[in-house]
Amino acid sequence: MKFSKPGQILLATAVSAIVGLGLTSCGQSNTIDFLYVTANKNTTGQISVYWVDQESGAISQIPDSPYPSGGENPVAEVATPNGKNLFVVNRDDNTIVDFAIGTDAKLYPQKTCNTPGTEPVSIAVNTAGTQLYVVDTYAPAPSGQAAYSETNPGPGALVEFPLDSSSQQFSSCTPVANGSQSYWPLGNYPGGVAVAANDSYVYVVNTGSIVTTTTPPTAGVPVVAPTSGAGTISGFSIGSNGALTALSGSPFEAGTAPLGIAVDPTSRFLYATDAAQNQIIEYSIQNGGILVPLNPGTTATETFPVGITVDPRDLFVYVTNYTSGSISSYNINQGNGALSSNATPTLPTGPGSTCVTIEPALDRFVFTSNFLQNEVSSAELNTNTGSLTTDQNSPYPSAAQPTCVVAVPHGNHSQQTVTVIPTGNS
């Protein structure tokens, strides 16, 4: 899948800067989470930082925010499991910046690493906090050939960086080796990346088709061009030394234009959004990480689904719909992983909804970045039913073109967890 340059945030935020309202109820003493929002309107990217109020889910910007993203066009981000580091993907200069997270939510840049390919679009970290995975739109071209680009398209690349097991920061800017290469080849136009919670497998969607948006994307109506190939998912097993091995049967069929991807917390099921068909594609993760489509295996969304996440308690799935400007809610069948629409299935968020995240401290609030409206939406999650209710102060103004949003638990607030199955389904 290929995007016009302003429209590439759709791909990047599937996979992944607010002006606070100054709410007095959201002081640090009432904070359960920190919220980080990347924005790419300015030449130098920005990260705005917020406190999340434990009672209402209201957000307010901390002093000194926003912070520079350390590069141009930040499009994706991920926090480490220990909540002490934030990694930000800057697409236009091919950098990944590691920020230490202070106890007051402030960001402190630590190290910047370059990817071997170009135009990184998504990022994920394993549960142990020892490996960081980055997807490059274009892999390095073979020696003697022109570099891959929009005018000379080629395969993507999955890059794996080692992290220090104690600090969960970059231990080296040298990627894990794949023989003589510094990456694992992917299909054309790769998108989101997800690591199974048992740290046994990593998956990447390959869109395989061309998508453009209006330039600038003000209308909120992406245009899906005739496909140049069916979508797929590349799957890899993760060795004890971090080395990856392609799974049997990989790449797996994945609709027409898969964008976002998520694995449930028990490592039993995988879900991918198909932006061309307006659906979620559902899989069972079998022994060896092999993906087997569920029956019937798809669930309808609203128009142009992009981001997707599974709640930490493994009960619900949430999807952002870029064109519809909404978030869709689904219940997970605990036996077979099949999805069904929630009793209140859709909540308006604003045109251009991209990333979606659930605050991990209490699993009570959901946030989305709304690229076209320059806003961030906040909603309360009913932990019994999965239904969402809009925060009375939502949406919150943001800096122009927010691309992604990540929540990090604050202080001693524990994260909601489920038991992780050490191997795939039988």
XYZ file of C-alpha atoms in Angstrom:
426
model
C 0.000 0.000 0.000
C 1.337 3.378 -0.919
C 0.211 6.721 0.438
C 0.710 10.225 -0.819
C 3.240 11.782 1.557
C 0.714 13.697 3.727
C -1.485 10.631 3.804
C 1.142 8.176 5.029
C 0.127 8.807 8.643
C -2.770 6.414 7.995
C -0.335 3.590 7.461
C 2.091 4.646 10.124
C -0.438 5.101 12.886
C -2.226 1.891 12.193
C 0.324 0.348 13.154
C 0.809 4.073 15.411
C 0.343 17.518 20.595
C -2.402 18.787 22.613
C -3.160 22.202 24.107
C -4.277 21.273 27.620
C -7.471 22.709 29.051
C -5.856 23.426 32.392
C -8.329 21.311 34.348
C -7.551 21.625 38.043
C -8.927 18.144 38.682
C -6.103 16.685 36.647
C -3.136 17.608 38.787
C -0.337 15.115 39.189
C -1.687 13.847 42.538
C -4.777 12.500 40.724
C -2.871 11.163 37.741
C -3.121 7.476 36.825
C -1.416 7.674 33.439
C 0.785 9.815 31.246
C -0.366 10.405 27.675
C 2.013 11.057 24.760
C 0.795 12.420 21.419
C 3.002 12.797 18.345
C 2.226 15.496 15.754
C 3.834 16.087 12.360
C 2.555 19.413 11.008
C 5.751 21.303 11.833
C 9.043 20.581 10.073
C 10.410 19.332 13.389
C 8.020 16.866 14.958
C 6.484 17.342 18.389
C 5.396 15.206 21.320
C 2.838 16.639 23.702
C 2.590 15.182 27.182
C -0.494 14.977 29.400
C -1.655 13.857 32.791
C -4.742 11.609 32.779
C -7.185 12.199 35.638
C -8.112 9.004 37.506
C -11.760 9.984 38.002
C -12.831 11.421 34.652
C -10.176 10.554 32.097
C -9.710 14.274 31.452
C -6.272 15.249 30.180
C -4.197 18.360 30.827
C -0.865 19.288 29.331
C 2.159 19.314 31.620
C 4.518 22.298 31.901
C 7.205 22.473 29.168
C 5.101 20.420 26.748
C 5.352 19.891 23.788
C 8.805 18.377 23.333
C 10.747 17.965 20.058
C 10.407 14.475 18.607
C 14.074 14.433 17.646
C 13.344 14.234 13.924
C 10.927 14.981 11.116
C 7.422 13.599 10.714
C 6.884 11.419 13.808
C 4.317 8.809 12.833
C 4.433 6.038 15.447
C 5.474 5.451 19.053
C 5.649 2.746 21.704
C 6.367 2.657 25.441
C 8.472 -0.042 27.078
C 6.807 -2.515 29.469
C 8.487 -0.911 32.507
C 6.906 2.441 31.603
C 10.265 4.215 31.684
C 10.998 4.729 27.984
C 9.198 6.034 24.923
C 10.451 5.206 21.424
C 9.344 7.530 18.612
C 9.529 6.835 14.872
C 10.508 9.823 12.712
C 9.630 8.763 9.196
C 11.252 11.453 7.065
C 14.777 11.133 8.471
C 14.664 7.385 9.212
C 15.331 7.713 12.935
C 14.116 6.057 16.113
C 14.549 8.223 19.210
C 14.609 6.792 22.734
C 13.224 9.100 25.428
C 13.473 8.371 29.147
C 10.189 9.090 30.950
C 10.573 11.047 34.175
C 8.428 10.523 37.258
C 6.758 13.816 36.335
C 6.042 12.597 32.764
C 8.747 14.793 31.212
C 10.785 13.363 28.338
C 14.574 13.162 28.259
C 16.220 12.131 24.942
C 18.739 9.291 25.350
C 19.866 7.840 22.031
C 18.906 8.098 18.363
C 19.304 5.167 15.977
C 18.882 5.029 12.213
C 17.069 2.227 10.439
C 18.858 0.419 7.595
C 15.990 1.044 5.166
C 13.872 4.135 4.597
C 10.549 5.588 5.734
C 9.925 3.657 8.973
C 6.190 3.490 9.676
C 5.486 1.306 12.722
C 7.074 0.036 15.918
C 6.523 -2.556 18.662
C 8.379 -3.892 21.703
C 8.315 -7.386 23.182
C 6.823 -8.103 26.607
C 10.236 -8.694 28.179
C 11.425 -5.269 27.032
C 14.510 -6.741 25.366
C 13.731 -6.371 21.642
C 12.386 -3.448 19.605
C 10.824 -4.056 16.191
C 10.627 -1.364 13.499
C 9.076 -1.627 10.039
C 10.716 0.226 7.134
C 8.562 0.948 4.096
C 11.536 0.200 1.870
C 14.357 -2.258 2.494
C 17.881 -1.396 1.373
C 18.198 -2.028 -2.365
C 20.714 -4.633 -3.576
C 24.169 -3.355 -4.389
C 24.277 -1.602 -7.731
C 20.534 -0.939 -7.858
C 18.723 2.351 -7.325
C 17.295 2.888 -3.854
C 13.658 1.935 -3.424
C 11.269 4.877 -3.327
C 7.799 6.008 -4.334
C 8.949 6.031 -7.965
C 10.946 2.808 -7.625
C 8.938 0.706 -5.150
C 10.331 -2.408 -3.546
C 9.904 -4.713 -0.542
C 9.804 -3.540 3.038
C 11.998 -4.543 5.963
C 11.526 -5.663 9.563
C 14.363 -4.378 11.742
C 15.095 -5.656 15.257
C 17.088 -3.595 17.767
C 18.370 -5.103 21.044
C 17.357 -3.368 24.278
C 19.152 -3.493 27.619
C 17.235 -5.966 29.790
C 17.510 -3.715 32.847
C 16.892 -0.197 31.541
C 14.920 -1.256 28.424
C 16.814 1.404 26.462
C 18.832 0.887 23.272
C 21.779 -1.359 24.054
C 23.074 -0.829 20.536
C 22.124 0.889 17.292
C 23.312 -2.217 15.448
C 20.268 -4.309 14.467
C 20.092 -8.030 15.131
C 21.709 -9.736 12.146
C 19.886 -11.866 9.614
C 22.931 -13.525 8.133
C 24.674 -10.809 6.136
C 21.622 -8.540 6.273
C 20.491 -6.170 9.023
C 16.790 -6.813 8.475
C 14.193 -9.417 7.487
C 12.488 -8.877 4.105
C 8.759 -8.139 4.016
C 6.164 -7.703 1.288
C 5.461 -4.462 -0.527
C 4.127 -1.523 1.475
C 4.255 -3.057 4.977
C 2.183 -1.472 7.728
C 1.545 -2.315 11.369
C 3.637 -4.683 13.487
C 2.604 -6.682 16.567
C 4.476 -8.994 18.949
C 2.686 -11.871 20.656
C 2.577 -11.395 24.429
C 4.395 -14.699 24.947
C 7.334 -13.200 22.978
C 7.337 -16.185 20.629
C 6.152 -14.528 17.418
C 6.093 -11.203 15.583
C 3.706 -10.311 12.754
C 3.646 -7.541 10.118
C 0.865 -6.642 7.669
C 1.798 -6.101 4.018
C -0.827 -3.955 2.323
C 0.172 -4.866 -1.217
C -2.028 -2.164 -2.764
C -1.955 1.545 -3.444
C -3.893 4.026 -1.344
C -3.906 7.782 -1.766
C -5.625 10.565 0.108
C -6.463 14.131 -0.751
C -3.450 16.427 -0.424
C -3.632 17.816 2.150
C -6.095 15.219 3.468
C -8.850 17.646 4.435
C -11.883 15.817 3.114
C -11.320 12.700 5.167
C -12.219 10.437 2.264
C -9.262 8.215 1.340
C -9.377 6.725 -2.135
C -8.464 3.085 -2.567
C -6.967 2.578 -6.003
C -7.135 -0.744 -7.882
C -5.084 -3.240 -5.949
C -1.680 -4.274 -7.158
C -1.768 -7.416 -5.057
C -3.634 -9.055 -2.206
C -2.777 -8.134 1.366
C -0.725 -10.510 3.480
C 0.702 -10.950 6.975
C 4.349 -11.928 7.421
C 4.962 -14.015 10.525
C 8.224 -14.893 12.272
C 9.199 -17.020 15.249
C 11.583 -15.384 17.729
C 14.631 -17.365 18.795
C 16.311 -17.202 22.202
C 18.975 -14.910 20.746
C 16.392 -12.713 19.042
C 16.956 -14.149 15.574
C 13.797 -14.456 13.483
C 12.644 -17.370 11.351
C 9.780 -17.126 8.863
C 6.774 -19.177 9.966
C 5.517 -22.101 7.948
C 2.940 -20.765 5.483
C 4.083 -17.150 5.817
C 3.032 -14.784 4.376
C -0.614 -15.476 5.203
C -3.532 -14.109 3.171
C -5.052 -10.970 4.709
C -7.839 -9.450 2.646
C -7.238 -6.543 0.285
C -5.525 -3.728 2.173
C -4.599 -4.623 5.770
C -3.351 -1.677 7.823
C -3.530 -2.196 11.580
C -2.683 -5.344 13.517
C -3.071 -6.533 17.110
C -2.514 -9.776 19.023
C -4.656 -10.522 22.068
C -2.924 -10.684 25.495
C -3.145 -14.486 25.633
C -1.351 -14.892 22.285
C -4.249 -16.976 20.951
C -5.821 -14.603 18.433
C -4.725 -11.997 15.896
C -6.809 -9.220 14.358
C -6.073 -6.989 11.346
C -8.013 -4.067 9.876
C -8.728 -4.151 6.133
C -9.110 -0.541 4.962
C -10.341 -1.471 1.486
C -13.058 -3.897 2.591
C -14.093 -2.084 5.809
C -13.638 -5.135 7.967
C -11.579 -6.815 10.673
C -9.895 -10.065 9.677
C -9.709 -12.599 12.518
C -7.239 -15.436 13.050
C -6.436 -18.163 15.525
C -2.732 -18.478 16.363
C -1.938 -22.179 16.222
C 1.145 -24.128 17.327
C 4.225 -22.753 15.654
C 2.577 -19.340 15.296
C 0.660 -20.374 12.184
C -2.350 -18.154 11.445
C -5.638 -19.908 10.700
C -8.641 -17.740 9.697
C -11.651 -18.003 11.964
C -15.014 -18.987 10.507
C -16.453 -16.752 9.094
C -13.307 -14.788 9.939
C -14.366 -11.196 9.235
C -16.400 -8.566 11.080
C -17.687 -5.335 9.541
C -16.362 -1.922 10.575
C -17.283 1.591 9.551
C -15.464 3.298 6.675
C -11.681 2.967 6.321
C -10.608 1.217 9.550
C -7.044 2.065 10.522
C -5.953 1.577 14.145
C -6.807 -1.419 16.317
C -6.149 -2.452 19.918
C -7.208 -5.196 22.320
C -8.027 -4.176 25.870
C -5.534 -5.419 28.504
C -8.104 -7.788 30.057
C -8.668 -9.522 26.701
C -12.405 -8.805 26.589
C -12.853 -6.138 23.925
C -11.406 -4.844 20.647
C -11.491 -1.206 19.520
C -10.974 0.091 15.972
C -10.596 3.647 14.671
C -12.356 4.454 11.392
C -10.526 7.231 9.536
C -13.235 8.333 7.108
C -16.200 7.811 9.436
C -14.434 9.625 12.257
C -15.403 7.058 14.855
C -14.274 4.230 17.095
C -15.976 0.829 16.898
C -16.295 -1.539 19.871
C -16.374 -5.337 19.764
C -16.712 -8.186 22.248
C -14.282 -11.120 22.072
C -15.685 -14.639 22.259
C -13.395 -16.143 24.883
C -13.668 -19.603 23.390
C -12.845 -19.013 19.734
C -11.778 -15.353 19.481
C -14.627 -14.341 17.179
C -15.754 -10.715 17.394
C -19.276 -9.367 17.769
C -20.408 -5.757 17.820
C -20.853 -4.172 21.216
C -24.326 -3.111 22.418
C -23.244 0.483 21.698
C -20.980 -0.308 18.750
C -19.846 3.120 17.544
C -18.739 6.351 19.177
C -18.019 9.510 17.119
C -14.472 10.796 17.595
C -13.804 13.242 14.763
C -12.670 13.046 11.124
C -9.361 11.368 10.487
C -9.192 9.080 13.527
C -5.902 7.171 13.450
C -4.311 5.704 16.582
C -6.257 4.238 19.497
C -4.906 3.365 22.949
C -6.329 2.171 26.267
C -4.783 3.521 29.452
C -3.152 0.499 31.112
C -3.392 1.485 34.783
C -7.105 0.892 35.312
C -8.275 -0.084 31.810
C -10.986 2.583 32.057
C -10.225 5.228 29.434
C -9.710 5.105 25.669
C -7.951 7.792 23.617
C -7.752 8.415 19.872
C -5.743 10.859 17.760
C -7.856 12.688 15.158
C -5.527 13.815 12.383
C -7.901 15.981 10.349
C -9.496 17.799 13.282
C -6.282 18.412 15.254
C -7.840 16.825 18.319
C -7.567 13.963 20.770
C -10.731 12.218 21.918
C -11.239 10.688 25.360
C -13.896 8.148 26.331
C -14.689 6.071 29.404
C -14.740 2.307 28.992
C -17.367 0.272 30.832
C -15.209 -2.613 32.038
C -18.249 -4.917 32.229
C -19.754 -4.304 28.794
C -16.990 -2.629 26.796
C -19.266 0.261 25.850
C -17.716 3.715 25.517
C -19.030 7.024 26.836
C -17.531 10.300 25.654
C -15.665 12.375 28.239
C -17.744 15.543 28.731
C -14.714 17.704 27.878
C -13.750 15.685 24.791
C -12.419 16.274 22.199
C -9.329 18.139 23.358
C -7.522 20.560 21.024
C -4.222 19.320 19.667
C -1.340 20.637 17.653
C -1.851 20.273 13.918
C -1.945 16.732 12.577
C -1.669 14.457 15.619
C -0.517 11.085 14.349
C -0.490 8.696 17.286
C -1.177 8.382 21.004
C 0.308 6.186 23.756
C -0.599 5.889 27.449
C 1.886 4.911 30.173
C 0.906 3.918 33.757
C 2.021 6.359 36.445
C 3.572 5.562 39.811
C 2.360 2.470 41.640
C -0.731 1.935 39.515
C -0.558 -1.635 38.283
C -1.435 -2.687 34.773
C -4.418 -4.899 34.045
C -3.095 -8.307 33.030
C -4.253 -11.749 31.925
C -2.471 -15.087 31.974
C -0.178 -15.463 28.976
C -0.127 -18.843 27.293
C 3.512 -19.842 26.665
C 2.851 -21.478 23.273
C 0.275 -21.238 20.495
C -3.080 -23.050 20.414
C -3.161 -26.726 19.777
